[in-house]
Structures are given as structure tokens and as C-alpha cells.
JSON list of C-alpha atoms in Angstrom, two decimals:
[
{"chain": "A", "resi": 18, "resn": "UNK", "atom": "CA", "xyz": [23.10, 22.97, 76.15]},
{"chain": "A", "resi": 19, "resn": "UNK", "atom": "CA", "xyz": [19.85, 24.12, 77.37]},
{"chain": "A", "resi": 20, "resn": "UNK", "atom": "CA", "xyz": [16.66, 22.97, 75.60]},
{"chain": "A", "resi": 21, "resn": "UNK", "atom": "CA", "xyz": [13.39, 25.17, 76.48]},
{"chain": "A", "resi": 22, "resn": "UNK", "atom": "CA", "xyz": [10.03, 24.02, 75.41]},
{"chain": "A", "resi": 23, "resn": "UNK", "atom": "CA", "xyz": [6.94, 26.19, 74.72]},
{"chain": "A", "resi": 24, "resn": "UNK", "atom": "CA", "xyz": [2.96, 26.03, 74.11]},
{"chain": "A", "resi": 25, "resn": "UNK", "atom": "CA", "xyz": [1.80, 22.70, 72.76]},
{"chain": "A", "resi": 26, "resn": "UNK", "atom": "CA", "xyz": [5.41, 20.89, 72.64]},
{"chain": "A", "resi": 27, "resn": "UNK", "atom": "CA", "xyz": [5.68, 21.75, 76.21]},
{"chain": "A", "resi": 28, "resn": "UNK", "atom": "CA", "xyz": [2.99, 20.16, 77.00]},
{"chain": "A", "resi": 29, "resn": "UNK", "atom": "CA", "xyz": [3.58, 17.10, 75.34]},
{"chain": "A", "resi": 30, "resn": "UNK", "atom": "CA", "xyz": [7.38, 16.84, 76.35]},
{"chain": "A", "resi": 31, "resn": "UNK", "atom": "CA", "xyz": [5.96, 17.50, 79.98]},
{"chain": "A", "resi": 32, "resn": "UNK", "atom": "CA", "xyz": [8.45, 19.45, 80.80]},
{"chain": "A", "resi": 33, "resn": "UNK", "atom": "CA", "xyz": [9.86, 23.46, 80.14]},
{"chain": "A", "resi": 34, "resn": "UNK", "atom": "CA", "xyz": [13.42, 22.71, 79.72]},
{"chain": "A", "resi": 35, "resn": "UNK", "atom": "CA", "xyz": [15.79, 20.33, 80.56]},
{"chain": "A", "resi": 36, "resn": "UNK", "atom": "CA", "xyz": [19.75, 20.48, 80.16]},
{"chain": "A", "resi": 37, "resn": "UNK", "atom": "CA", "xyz": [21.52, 18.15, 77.67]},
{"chain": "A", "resi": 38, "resn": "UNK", "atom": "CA", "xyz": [25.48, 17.65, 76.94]},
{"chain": "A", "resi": 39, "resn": "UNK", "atom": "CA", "xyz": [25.86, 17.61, 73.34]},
{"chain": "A", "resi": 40, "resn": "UNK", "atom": "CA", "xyz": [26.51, 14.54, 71.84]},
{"chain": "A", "resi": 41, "resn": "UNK", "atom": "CA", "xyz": [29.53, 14.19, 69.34]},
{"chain": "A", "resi": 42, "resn": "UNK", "atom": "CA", "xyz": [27.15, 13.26, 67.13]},
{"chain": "A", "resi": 43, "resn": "UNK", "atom": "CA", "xyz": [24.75, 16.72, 67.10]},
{"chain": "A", "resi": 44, "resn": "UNK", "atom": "CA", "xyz": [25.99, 18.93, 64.84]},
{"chain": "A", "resi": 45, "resn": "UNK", "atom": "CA", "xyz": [22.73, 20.58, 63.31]},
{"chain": "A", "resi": 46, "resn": "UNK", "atom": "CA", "xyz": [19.20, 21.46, 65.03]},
{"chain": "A", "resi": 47, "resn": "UNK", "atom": "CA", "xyz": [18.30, 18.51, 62.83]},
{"chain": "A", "resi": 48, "resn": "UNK", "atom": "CA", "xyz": [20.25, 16.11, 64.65]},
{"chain": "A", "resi": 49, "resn": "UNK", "atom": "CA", "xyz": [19.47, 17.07, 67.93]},
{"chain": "A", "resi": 50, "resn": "UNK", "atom": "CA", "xyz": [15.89, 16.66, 67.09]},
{"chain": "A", "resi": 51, "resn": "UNK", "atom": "CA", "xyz": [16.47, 13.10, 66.12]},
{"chain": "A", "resi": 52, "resn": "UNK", "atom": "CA", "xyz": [18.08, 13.15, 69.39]},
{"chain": "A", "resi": 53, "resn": "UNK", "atom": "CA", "xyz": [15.39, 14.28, 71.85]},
{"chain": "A", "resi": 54, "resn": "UNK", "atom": "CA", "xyz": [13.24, 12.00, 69.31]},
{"chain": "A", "resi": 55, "resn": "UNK", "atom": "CA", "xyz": [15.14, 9.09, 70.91]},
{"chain": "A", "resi": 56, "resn": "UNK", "atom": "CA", "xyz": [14.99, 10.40, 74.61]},
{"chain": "A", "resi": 57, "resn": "UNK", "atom": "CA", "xyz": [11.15, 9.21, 75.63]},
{"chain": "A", "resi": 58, "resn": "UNK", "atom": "CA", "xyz": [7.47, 8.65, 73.79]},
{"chain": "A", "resi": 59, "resn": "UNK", "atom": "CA", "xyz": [6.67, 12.00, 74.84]},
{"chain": "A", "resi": 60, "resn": "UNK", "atom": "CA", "xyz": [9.52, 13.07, 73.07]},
{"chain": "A", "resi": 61, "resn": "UNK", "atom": "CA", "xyz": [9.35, 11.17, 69.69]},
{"chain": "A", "resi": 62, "resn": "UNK", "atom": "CA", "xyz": [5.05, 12.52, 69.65]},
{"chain": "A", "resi": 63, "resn": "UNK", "atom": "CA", "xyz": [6.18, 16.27, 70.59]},
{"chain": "A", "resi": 64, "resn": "UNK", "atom": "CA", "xyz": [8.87, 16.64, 67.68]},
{"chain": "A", "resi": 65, "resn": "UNK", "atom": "CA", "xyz": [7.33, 13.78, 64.82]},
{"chain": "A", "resi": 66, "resn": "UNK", "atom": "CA", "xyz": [5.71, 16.28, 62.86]},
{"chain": "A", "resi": 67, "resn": "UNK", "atom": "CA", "xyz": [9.13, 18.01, 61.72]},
{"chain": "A", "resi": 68, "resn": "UNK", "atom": "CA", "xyz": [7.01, 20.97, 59.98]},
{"chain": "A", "resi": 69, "resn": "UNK", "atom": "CA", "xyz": [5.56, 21.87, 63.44]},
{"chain": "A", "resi": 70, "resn": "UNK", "atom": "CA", "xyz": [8.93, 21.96, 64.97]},
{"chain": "A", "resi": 71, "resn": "UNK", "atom": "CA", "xyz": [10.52, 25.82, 64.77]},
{"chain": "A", "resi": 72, "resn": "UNK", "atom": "CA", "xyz": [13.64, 26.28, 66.57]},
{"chain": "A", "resi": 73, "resn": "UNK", "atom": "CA", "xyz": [15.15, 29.26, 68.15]},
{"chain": "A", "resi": 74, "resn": "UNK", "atom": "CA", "xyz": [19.44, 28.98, 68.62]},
{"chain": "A", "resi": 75, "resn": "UNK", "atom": "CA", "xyz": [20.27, 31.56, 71.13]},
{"chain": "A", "resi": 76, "resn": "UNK", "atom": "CA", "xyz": [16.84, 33.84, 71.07]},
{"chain": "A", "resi": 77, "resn": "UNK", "atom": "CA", "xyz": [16.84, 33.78, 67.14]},
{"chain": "A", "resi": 78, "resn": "UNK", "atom": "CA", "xyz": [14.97, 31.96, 64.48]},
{"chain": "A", "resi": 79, "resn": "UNK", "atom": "CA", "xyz": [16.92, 29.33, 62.83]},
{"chain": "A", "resi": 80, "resn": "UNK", "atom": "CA", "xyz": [16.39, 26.42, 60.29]},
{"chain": "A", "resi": 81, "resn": "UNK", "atom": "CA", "xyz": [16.81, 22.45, 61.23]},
{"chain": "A", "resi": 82, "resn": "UNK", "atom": "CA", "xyz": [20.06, 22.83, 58.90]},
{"chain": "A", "resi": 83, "resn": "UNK", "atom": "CA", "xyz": [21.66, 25.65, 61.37]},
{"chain": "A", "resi": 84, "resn": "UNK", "atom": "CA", "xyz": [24.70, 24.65, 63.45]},
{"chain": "A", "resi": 85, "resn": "UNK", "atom": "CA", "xyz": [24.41, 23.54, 67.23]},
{"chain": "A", "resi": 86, "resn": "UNK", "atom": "CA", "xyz": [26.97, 23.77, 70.19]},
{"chain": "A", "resi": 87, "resn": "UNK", "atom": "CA", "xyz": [27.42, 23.00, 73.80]},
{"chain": "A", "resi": 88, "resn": "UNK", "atom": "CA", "xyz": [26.47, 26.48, 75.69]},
{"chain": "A", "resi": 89, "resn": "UNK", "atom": "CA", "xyz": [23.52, 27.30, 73.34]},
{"chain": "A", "resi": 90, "resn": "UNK", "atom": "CA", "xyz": [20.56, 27.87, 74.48]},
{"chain": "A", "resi": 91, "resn": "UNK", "atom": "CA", "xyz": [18.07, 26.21, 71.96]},
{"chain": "A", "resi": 92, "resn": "UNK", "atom": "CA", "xyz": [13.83, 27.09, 72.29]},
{"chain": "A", "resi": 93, "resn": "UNK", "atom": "CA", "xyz": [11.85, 24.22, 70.44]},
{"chain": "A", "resi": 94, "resn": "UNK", "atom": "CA", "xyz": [8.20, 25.28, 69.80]},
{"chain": "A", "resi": 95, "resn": "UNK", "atom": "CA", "xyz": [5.50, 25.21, 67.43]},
{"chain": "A", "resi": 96, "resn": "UNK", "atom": "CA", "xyz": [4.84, 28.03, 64.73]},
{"chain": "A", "resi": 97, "resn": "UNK", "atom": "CA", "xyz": [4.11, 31.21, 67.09]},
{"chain": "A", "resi": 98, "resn": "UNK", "atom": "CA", "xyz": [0.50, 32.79, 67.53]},
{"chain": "A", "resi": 99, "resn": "UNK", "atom": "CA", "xyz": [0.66, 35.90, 68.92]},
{"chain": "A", "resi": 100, "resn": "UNK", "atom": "CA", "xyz": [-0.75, 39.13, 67.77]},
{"chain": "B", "resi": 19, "resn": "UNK", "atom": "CA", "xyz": [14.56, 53.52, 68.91]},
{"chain": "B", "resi": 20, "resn": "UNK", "atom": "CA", "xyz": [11.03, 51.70, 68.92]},
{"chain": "B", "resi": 21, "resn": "UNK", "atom": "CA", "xyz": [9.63, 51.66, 72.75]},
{"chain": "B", "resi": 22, "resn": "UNK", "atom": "CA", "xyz": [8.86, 47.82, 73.32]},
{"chain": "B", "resi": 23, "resn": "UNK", "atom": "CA", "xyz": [6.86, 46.87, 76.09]},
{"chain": "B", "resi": 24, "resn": "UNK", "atom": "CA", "xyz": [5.69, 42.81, 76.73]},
{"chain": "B", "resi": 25, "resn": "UNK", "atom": "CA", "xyz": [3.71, 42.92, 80.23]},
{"chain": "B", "resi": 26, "resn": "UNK", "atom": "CA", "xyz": [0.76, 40.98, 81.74]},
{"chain": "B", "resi": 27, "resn": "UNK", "atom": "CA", "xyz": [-0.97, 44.54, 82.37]},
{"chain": "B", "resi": 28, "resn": "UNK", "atom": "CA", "xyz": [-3.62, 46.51, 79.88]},
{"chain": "B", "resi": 29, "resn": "UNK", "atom": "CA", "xyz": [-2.53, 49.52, 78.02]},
{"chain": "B", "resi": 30, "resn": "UNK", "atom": "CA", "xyz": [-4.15, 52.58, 77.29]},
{"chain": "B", "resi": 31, "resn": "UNK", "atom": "CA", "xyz": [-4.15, 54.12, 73.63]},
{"chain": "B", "resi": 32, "resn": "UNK", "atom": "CA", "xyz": [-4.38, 57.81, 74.51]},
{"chain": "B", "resi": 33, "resn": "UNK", "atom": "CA", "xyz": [-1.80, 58.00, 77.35]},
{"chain": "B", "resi": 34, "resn": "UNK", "atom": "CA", "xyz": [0.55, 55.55, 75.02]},
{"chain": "B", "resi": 35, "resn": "UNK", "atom": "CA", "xyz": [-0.02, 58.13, 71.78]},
{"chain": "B", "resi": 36, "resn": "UNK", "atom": "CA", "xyz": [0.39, 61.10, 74.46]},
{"chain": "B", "resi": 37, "resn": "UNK", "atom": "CA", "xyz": [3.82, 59.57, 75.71]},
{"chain": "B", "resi": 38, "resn": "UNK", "atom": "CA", "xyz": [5.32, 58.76, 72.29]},
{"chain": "B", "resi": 39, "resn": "UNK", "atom": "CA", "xyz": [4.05, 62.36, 70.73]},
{"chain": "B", "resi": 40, "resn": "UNK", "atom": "CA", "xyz": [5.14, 64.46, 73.31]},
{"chain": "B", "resi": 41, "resn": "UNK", "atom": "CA", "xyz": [5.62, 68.22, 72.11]},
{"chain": "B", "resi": 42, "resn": "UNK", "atom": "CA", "xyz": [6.44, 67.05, 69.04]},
{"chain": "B", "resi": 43, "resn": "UNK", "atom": "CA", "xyz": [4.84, 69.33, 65.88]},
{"chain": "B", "resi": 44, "resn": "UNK", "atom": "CA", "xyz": [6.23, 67.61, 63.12]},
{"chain": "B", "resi": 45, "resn": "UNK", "atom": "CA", "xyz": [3.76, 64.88, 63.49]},
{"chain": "B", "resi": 46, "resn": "UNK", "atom": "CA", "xyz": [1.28, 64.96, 61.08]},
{"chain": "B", "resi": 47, "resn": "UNK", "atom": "CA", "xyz": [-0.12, 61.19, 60.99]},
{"chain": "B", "resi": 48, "resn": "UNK", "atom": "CA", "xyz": [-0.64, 58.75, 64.01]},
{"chain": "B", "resi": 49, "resn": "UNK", "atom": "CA", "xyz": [-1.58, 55.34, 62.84]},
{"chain": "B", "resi": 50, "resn": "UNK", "atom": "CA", "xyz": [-2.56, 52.68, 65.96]},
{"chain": "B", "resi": 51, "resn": "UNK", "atom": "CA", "xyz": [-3.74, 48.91, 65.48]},
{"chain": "B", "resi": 52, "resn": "UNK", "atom": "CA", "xyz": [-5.00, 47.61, 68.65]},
{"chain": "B", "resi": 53, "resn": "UNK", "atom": "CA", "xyz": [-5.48, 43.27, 68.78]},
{"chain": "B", "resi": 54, "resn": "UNK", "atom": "CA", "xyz": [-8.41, 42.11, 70.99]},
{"chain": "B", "resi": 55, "resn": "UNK", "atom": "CA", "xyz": [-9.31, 38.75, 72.30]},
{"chain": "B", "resi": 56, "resn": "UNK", "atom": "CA", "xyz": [-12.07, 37.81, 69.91]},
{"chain": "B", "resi": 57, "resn": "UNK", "atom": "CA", "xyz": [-14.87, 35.57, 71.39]},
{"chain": "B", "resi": 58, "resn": "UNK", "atom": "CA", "xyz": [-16.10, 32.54, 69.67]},
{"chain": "B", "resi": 59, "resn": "UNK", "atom": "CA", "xyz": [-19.67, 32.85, 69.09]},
{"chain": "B", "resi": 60, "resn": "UNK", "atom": "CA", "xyz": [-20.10, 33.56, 73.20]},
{"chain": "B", "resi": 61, "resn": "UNK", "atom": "CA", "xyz": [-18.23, 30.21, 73.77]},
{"chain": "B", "resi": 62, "resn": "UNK", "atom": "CA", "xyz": [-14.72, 31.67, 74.74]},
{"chain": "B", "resi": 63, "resn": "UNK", "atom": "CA", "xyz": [-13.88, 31.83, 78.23]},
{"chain": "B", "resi": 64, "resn": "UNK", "atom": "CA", "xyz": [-10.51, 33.01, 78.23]},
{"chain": "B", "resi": 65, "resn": "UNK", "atom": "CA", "xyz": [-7.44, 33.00, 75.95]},
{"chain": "B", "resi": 66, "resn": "UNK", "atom": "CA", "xyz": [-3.78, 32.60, 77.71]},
{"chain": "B", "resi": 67, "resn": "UNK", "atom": "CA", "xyz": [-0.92, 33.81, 75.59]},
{"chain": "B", "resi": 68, "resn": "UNK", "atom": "CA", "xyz": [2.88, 32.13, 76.58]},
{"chain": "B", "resi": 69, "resn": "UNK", "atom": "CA", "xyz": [5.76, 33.19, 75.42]},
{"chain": "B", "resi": 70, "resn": "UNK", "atom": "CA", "xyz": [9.46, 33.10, 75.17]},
{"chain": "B", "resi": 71, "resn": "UNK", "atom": "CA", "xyz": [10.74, 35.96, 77.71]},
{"chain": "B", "resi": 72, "resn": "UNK", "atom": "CA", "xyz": [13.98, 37.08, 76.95]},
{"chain": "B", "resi": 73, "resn": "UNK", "atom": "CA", "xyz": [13.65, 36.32, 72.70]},
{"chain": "B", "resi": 74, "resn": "UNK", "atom": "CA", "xyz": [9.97, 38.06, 72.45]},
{"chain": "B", "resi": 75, "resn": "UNK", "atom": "CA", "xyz": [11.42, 41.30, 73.85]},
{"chain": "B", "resi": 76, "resn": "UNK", "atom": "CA", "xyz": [14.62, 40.84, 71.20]},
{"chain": "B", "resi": 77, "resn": "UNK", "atom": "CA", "xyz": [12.36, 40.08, 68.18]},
{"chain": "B", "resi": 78, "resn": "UNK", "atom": "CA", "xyz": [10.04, 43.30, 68.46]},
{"chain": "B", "resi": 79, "resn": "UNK", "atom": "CA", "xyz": [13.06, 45.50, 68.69]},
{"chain": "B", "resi": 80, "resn": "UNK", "atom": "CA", "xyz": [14.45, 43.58, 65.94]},
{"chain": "B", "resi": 81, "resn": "UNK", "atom": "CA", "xyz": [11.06, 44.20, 63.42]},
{"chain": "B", "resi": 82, "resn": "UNK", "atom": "CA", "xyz": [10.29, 47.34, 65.27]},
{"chain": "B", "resi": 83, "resn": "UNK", "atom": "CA", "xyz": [14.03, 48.46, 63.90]},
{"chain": "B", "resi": 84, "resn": "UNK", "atom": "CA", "xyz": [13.42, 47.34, 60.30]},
{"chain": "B", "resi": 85, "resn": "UNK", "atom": "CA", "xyz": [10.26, 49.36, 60.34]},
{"chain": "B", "resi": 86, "resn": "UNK", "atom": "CA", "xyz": [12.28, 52.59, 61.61]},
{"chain": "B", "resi": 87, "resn": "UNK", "atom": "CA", "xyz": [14.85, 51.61, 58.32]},
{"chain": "B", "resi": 88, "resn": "UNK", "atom": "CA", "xyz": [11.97, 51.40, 56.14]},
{"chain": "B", "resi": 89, "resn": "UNK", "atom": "CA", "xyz": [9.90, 54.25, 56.59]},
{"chain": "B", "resi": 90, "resn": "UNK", "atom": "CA", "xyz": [10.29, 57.59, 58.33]},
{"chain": "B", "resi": 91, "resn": "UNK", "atom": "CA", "xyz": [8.81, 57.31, 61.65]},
{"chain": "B", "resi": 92, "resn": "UNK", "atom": "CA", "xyz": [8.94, 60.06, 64.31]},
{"chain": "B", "resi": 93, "resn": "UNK", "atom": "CA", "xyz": [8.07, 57.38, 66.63]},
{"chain": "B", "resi": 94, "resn": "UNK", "atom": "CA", "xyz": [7.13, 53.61, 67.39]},
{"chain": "B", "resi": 95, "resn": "UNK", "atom": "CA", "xyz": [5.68, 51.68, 69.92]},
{"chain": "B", "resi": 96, "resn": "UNK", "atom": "CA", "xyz": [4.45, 48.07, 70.65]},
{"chain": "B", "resi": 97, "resn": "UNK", "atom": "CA", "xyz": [2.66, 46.51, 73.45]},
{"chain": "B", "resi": 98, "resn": "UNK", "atom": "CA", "xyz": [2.07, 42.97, 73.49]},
{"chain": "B", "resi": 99, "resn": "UNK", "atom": "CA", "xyz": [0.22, 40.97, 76.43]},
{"chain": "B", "resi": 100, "resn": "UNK", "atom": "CA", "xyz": [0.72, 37.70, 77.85]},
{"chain": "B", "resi": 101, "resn": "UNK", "atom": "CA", "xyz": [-1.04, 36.38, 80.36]},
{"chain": "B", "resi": 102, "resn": "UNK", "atom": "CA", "xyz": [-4.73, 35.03, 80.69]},
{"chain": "B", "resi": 103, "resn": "UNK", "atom": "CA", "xyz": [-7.15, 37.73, 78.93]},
{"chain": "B", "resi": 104, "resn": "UNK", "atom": "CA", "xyz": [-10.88, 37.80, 78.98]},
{"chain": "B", "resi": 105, "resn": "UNK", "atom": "CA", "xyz": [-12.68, 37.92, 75.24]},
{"chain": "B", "resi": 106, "resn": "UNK", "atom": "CA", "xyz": [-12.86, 41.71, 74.63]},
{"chain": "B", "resi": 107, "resn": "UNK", "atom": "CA", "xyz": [-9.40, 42.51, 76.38]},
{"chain": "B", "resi": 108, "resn": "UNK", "atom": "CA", "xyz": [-6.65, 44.15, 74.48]},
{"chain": "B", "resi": 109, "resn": "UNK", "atom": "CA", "xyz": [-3.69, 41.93, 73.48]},
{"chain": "B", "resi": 110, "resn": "UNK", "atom": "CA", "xyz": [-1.45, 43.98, 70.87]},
{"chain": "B", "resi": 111, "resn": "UNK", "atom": "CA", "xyz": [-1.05, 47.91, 70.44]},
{"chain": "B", "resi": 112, "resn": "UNK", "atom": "CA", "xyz": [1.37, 49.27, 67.54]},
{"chain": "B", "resi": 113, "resn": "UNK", "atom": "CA", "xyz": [1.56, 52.91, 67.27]},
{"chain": "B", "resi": 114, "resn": "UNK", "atom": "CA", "xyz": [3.45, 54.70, 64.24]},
{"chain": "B", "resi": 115, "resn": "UNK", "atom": "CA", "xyz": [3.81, 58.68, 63.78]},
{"chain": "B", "resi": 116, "resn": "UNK", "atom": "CA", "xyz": [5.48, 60.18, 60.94]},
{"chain": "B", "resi": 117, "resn": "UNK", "atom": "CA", "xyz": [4.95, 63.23, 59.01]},
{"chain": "B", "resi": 118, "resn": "UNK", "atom": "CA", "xyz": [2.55, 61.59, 56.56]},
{"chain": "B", "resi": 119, "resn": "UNK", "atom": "CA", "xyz": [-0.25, 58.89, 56.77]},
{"chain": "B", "resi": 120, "resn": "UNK", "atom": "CA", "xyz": [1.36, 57.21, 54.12]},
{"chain": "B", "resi": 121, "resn": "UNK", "atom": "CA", "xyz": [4.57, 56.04, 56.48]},
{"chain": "B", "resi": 122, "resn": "UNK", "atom": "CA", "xyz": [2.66, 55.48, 59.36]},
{"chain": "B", "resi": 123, "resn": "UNK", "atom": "CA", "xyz": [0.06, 53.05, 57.82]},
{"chain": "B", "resi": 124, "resn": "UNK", "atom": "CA", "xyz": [2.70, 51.08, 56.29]},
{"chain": "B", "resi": 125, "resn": "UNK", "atom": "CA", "xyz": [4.69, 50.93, 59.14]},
{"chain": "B", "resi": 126, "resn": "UNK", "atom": "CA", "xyz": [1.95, 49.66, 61.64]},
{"chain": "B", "resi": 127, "resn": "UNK", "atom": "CA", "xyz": [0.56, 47.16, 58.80]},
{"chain": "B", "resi": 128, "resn": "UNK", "atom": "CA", "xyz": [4.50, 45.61, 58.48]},
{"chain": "B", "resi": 129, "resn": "UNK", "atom": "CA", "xyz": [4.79, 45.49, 62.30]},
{"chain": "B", "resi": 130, "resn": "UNK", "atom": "CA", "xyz": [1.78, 43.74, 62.59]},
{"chain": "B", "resi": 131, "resn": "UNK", "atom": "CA", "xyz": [2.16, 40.81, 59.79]},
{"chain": "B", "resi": 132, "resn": "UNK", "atom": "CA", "xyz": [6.09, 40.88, 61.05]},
{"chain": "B", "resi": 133, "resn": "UNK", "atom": "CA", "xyz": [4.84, 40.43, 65.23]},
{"chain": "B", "resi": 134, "resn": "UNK", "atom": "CA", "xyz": [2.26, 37.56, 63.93]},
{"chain": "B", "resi": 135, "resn": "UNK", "atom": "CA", "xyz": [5.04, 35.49, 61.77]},
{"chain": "B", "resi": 136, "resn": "UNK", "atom": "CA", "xyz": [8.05, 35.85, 64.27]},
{"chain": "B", "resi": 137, "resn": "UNK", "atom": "CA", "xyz": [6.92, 36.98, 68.12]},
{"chain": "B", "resi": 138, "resn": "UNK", "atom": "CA", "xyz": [6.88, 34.16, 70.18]},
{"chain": "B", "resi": 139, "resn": "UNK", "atom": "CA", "xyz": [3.68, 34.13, 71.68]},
{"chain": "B", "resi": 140, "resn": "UNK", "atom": "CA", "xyz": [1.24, 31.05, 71.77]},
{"chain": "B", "resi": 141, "resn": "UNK", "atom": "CA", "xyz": [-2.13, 31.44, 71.96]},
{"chain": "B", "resi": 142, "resn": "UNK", "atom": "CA", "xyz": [-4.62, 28.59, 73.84]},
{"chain": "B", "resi": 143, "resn": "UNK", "atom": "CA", "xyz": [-8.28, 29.12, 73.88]},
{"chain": "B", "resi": 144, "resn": "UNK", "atom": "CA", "xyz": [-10.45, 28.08, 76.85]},
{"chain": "B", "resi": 145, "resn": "UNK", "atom": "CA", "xyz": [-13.73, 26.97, 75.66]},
{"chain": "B", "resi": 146, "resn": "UNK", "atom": "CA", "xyz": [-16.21, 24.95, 78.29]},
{"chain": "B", "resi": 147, "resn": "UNK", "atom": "CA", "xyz": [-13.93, 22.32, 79.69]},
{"chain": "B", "resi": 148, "resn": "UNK", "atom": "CA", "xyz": [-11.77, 22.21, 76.84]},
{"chain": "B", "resi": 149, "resn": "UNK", "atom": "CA", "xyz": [-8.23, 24.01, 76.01]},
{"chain": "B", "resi": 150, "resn": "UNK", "atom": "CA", "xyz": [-7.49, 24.26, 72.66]},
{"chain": "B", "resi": 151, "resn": "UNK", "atom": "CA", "xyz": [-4.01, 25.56, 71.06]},
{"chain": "B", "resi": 152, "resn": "UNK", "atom": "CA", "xyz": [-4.22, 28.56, 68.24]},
{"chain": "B", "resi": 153, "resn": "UNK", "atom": "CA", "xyz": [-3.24, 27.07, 64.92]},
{"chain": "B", "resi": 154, "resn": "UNK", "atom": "CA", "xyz": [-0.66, 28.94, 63.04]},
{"chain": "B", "resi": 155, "resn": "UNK", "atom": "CA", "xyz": [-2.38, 30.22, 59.80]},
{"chain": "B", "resi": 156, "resn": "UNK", "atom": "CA", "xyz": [-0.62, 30.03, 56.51]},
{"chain": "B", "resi": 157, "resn": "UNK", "atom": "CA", "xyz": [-2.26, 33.62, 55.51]},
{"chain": "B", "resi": 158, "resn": "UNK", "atom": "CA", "xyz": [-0.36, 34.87, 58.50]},
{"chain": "B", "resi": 159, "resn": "UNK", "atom": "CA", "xyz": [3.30, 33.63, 56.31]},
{"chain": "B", "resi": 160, "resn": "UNK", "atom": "CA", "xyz": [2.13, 34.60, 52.93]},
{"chain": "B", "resi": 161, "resn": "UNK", "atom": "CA", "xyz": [0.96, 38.45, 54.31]},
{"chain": "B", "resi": 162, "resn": "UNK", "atom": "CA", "xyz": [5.00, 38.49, 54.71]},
{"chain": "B", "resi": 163, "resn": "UNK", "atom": "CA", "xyz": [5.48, 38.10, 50.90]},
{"chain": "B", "resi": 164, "resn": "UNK", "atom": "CA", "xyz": [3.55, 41.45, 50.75]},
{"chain": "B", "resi": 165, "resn": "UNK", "atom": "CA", "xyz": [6.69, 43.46, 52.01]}
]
């Protein structure tokens, strides 16, 4: 799967995306974000704050219950700003 | 079909309303809402907005489409920026023609609390030597309840 990163979580991760085989044990956006949690400190600060965590599966809004799979492409950023 | 545009370039209003009009005579109401980079008390020097190429583009034809369901438009059109803008510049235009003002304000009001909640832009403020990210504001999610 690929993970992109955006605005402040970016910046903390200190990186824009990285690729990732699933693990068996990532089923929902929730357990990959325990996941990445585990990879590095940078990780664990960018994605502690669960509330500030949105996630995009495949270009579309999604909840931390929603399903993951190897292939998806899966944006991790903070609540958007535009406008 | 809403005309969605997400470029680093300026727009501008008239030529955008002239495009989208055309020869048409059954419009009777043209409602615009034009976003500008609001300075902080002279302090701002520059705002950069990221965002998500590829799902931005997706999610304005997706809200631009429920506002075509919802009301009777005779045309629609959104413009958001990216890029680093000067305080002043234009970030967001959202035009909406219909027969009567009545569709057309609603329309552009929806689009705009719809663009805020679920575009993926990201907004960081340059201020002296410092860089600050836009907080989300919970007004911006509870405007959604309105619709």
C-alpha cells in the first residue's frame, strides 16, 4: 500500500509518502495507524492525537473503522483548511 | 456538469461569469463568493495552501454534483488556489446561475461550507520568521448541520 502524508503530519513524519506491505495484522485504518505508530518517534508524535488524524482510502474520506488492503492508496492528514 | 478548476494561477470573476453564462437568457440570478488571503493585523507575509492532487479535484466534482441535485443551476463553477499567495490574493471563486436568486445563493453558500469541511487543502501562515499551520475550526463542521 501507499501511505501519503500532508500539511502538518507531513512535516512531522518527515516524509510525503512511503510504501508499506500490509501486515496480516491491518485490517482497519485503525490498525494501520497503530502500525505507523510503531514505525519511528516521528511517527508515534505525527498520529498520537487520533482526533487530528483524517484518513483518505483511495481519494475518499473514510473513518479509522473503514477496511484497508494491499494496493490502496491511503492519504493521512490533519482536518483540511482550505477555502 | 460543475467546471472545476484547482491551479496555482489567479482567476478573474468577469471572464469566469462570461464563460459559464455564455448566450444563455434563461439566467436570471448569478451568485459568486470569492475567498481572499486575509492579513493578520499587517503581520502576514504569505499563506501557502497544499493539497492532495488527484482527491481535491474528485471532491469538488463530488459537492459541486450534489449542489447541481439540489438546486436548479444553469451553471457551476469553482476555482480553488494552491500555491503561495500574498494577503489580499484570491484563493476560492464559486459561481452559481439559475433562474432565481433563491437557487443560486443556496447553492454557492452549500459549496462553500461543503469545500471548507471536505477539500483537501491545508493552509500555513507565514508570519515574521515563524510558520504556523491553519487550525481546523469546529464552526466550519457544524455550518454542515445547516444543510
Amino acid at each position: 500500500m501507499n501511505i501519503k502524508y500532508f500539511s502538518w503530519i507531513r512535516e512531522s513524519i518527515g516524509k510525503s509518502d512511503e510504501n508499506l506491505t500490509k501486515p496480516d495484522v491491518v485490517v482497519s485504518v485503525k490498525d494501520l495507524l497503530d502500525h505507523l505508530s510503531a514505525l519511528s518517534e516521528q511517527h508515534a508524535t505525527a498520529l498520537g492525537e487520533r482526533v487530528f488524524v483524517k484518513v483518505a482510502v483511495n481519494q475518499v474520506h473514510t473513518d479509522h473503522g473503514a477496511p484497508v488492503n494491499d494496493g490502496d492508496e491511503i492519504a493521512i492528514f490533519p482536518p483540511v483548511t482550505g477555502g | 456538469m460543475a467546471l472545476i478548476s484547482v491551479q496555482s494561477e489567479d482567476f478573474d470573476i468577469n471572464s469566469e461569469i462570461a464563460t459559464l453564462k455564455g448566450d444563455n437568457k434563461d439566467v436570471g440570478a448569478i451568485v459568486t463568493f470569492t475567498g481572499t488571503v486575509r492579513d493578520i493585523g499587517g503581520t502576514l507575509q504569505s499563506m501557502t495552501l497544499e493539497h492532495y492532487p488527484g482527491m481535491t479535484e474528485k471532491e469538488l466534482e463530488r459537492i459541486a454534483g450534489v449542489a447541481e441535485e439540489r438546486w436548479p443551476l444553469l451553471g457551476c463553477r469553482v476555482i480553488h488556489r494552491f500555491g503561495t499567495l500574498a494577503p489580499g490574493d484570491n484563493i476560492v471563486l464559486v459561481i452559481a446561475l439559475s433562474t432565481h436568486r433563491e437557487a443560486a445563493f443556496k447553492a454557492a453558500d452549500f459549496l462553500m461550507d461543503y469545500l471548507k469541511s471536505s477539500a483537501p487543502f491545508w493552509k500555513k501562515e507565514q508570519i515574521g520568521e515563524d510558520e504556523n499551520w491553519v487550525q481546523a475550526k469546529e464552526k466550519d463542521e457544524t455550518a454542515l448541520k445547516r444543510w
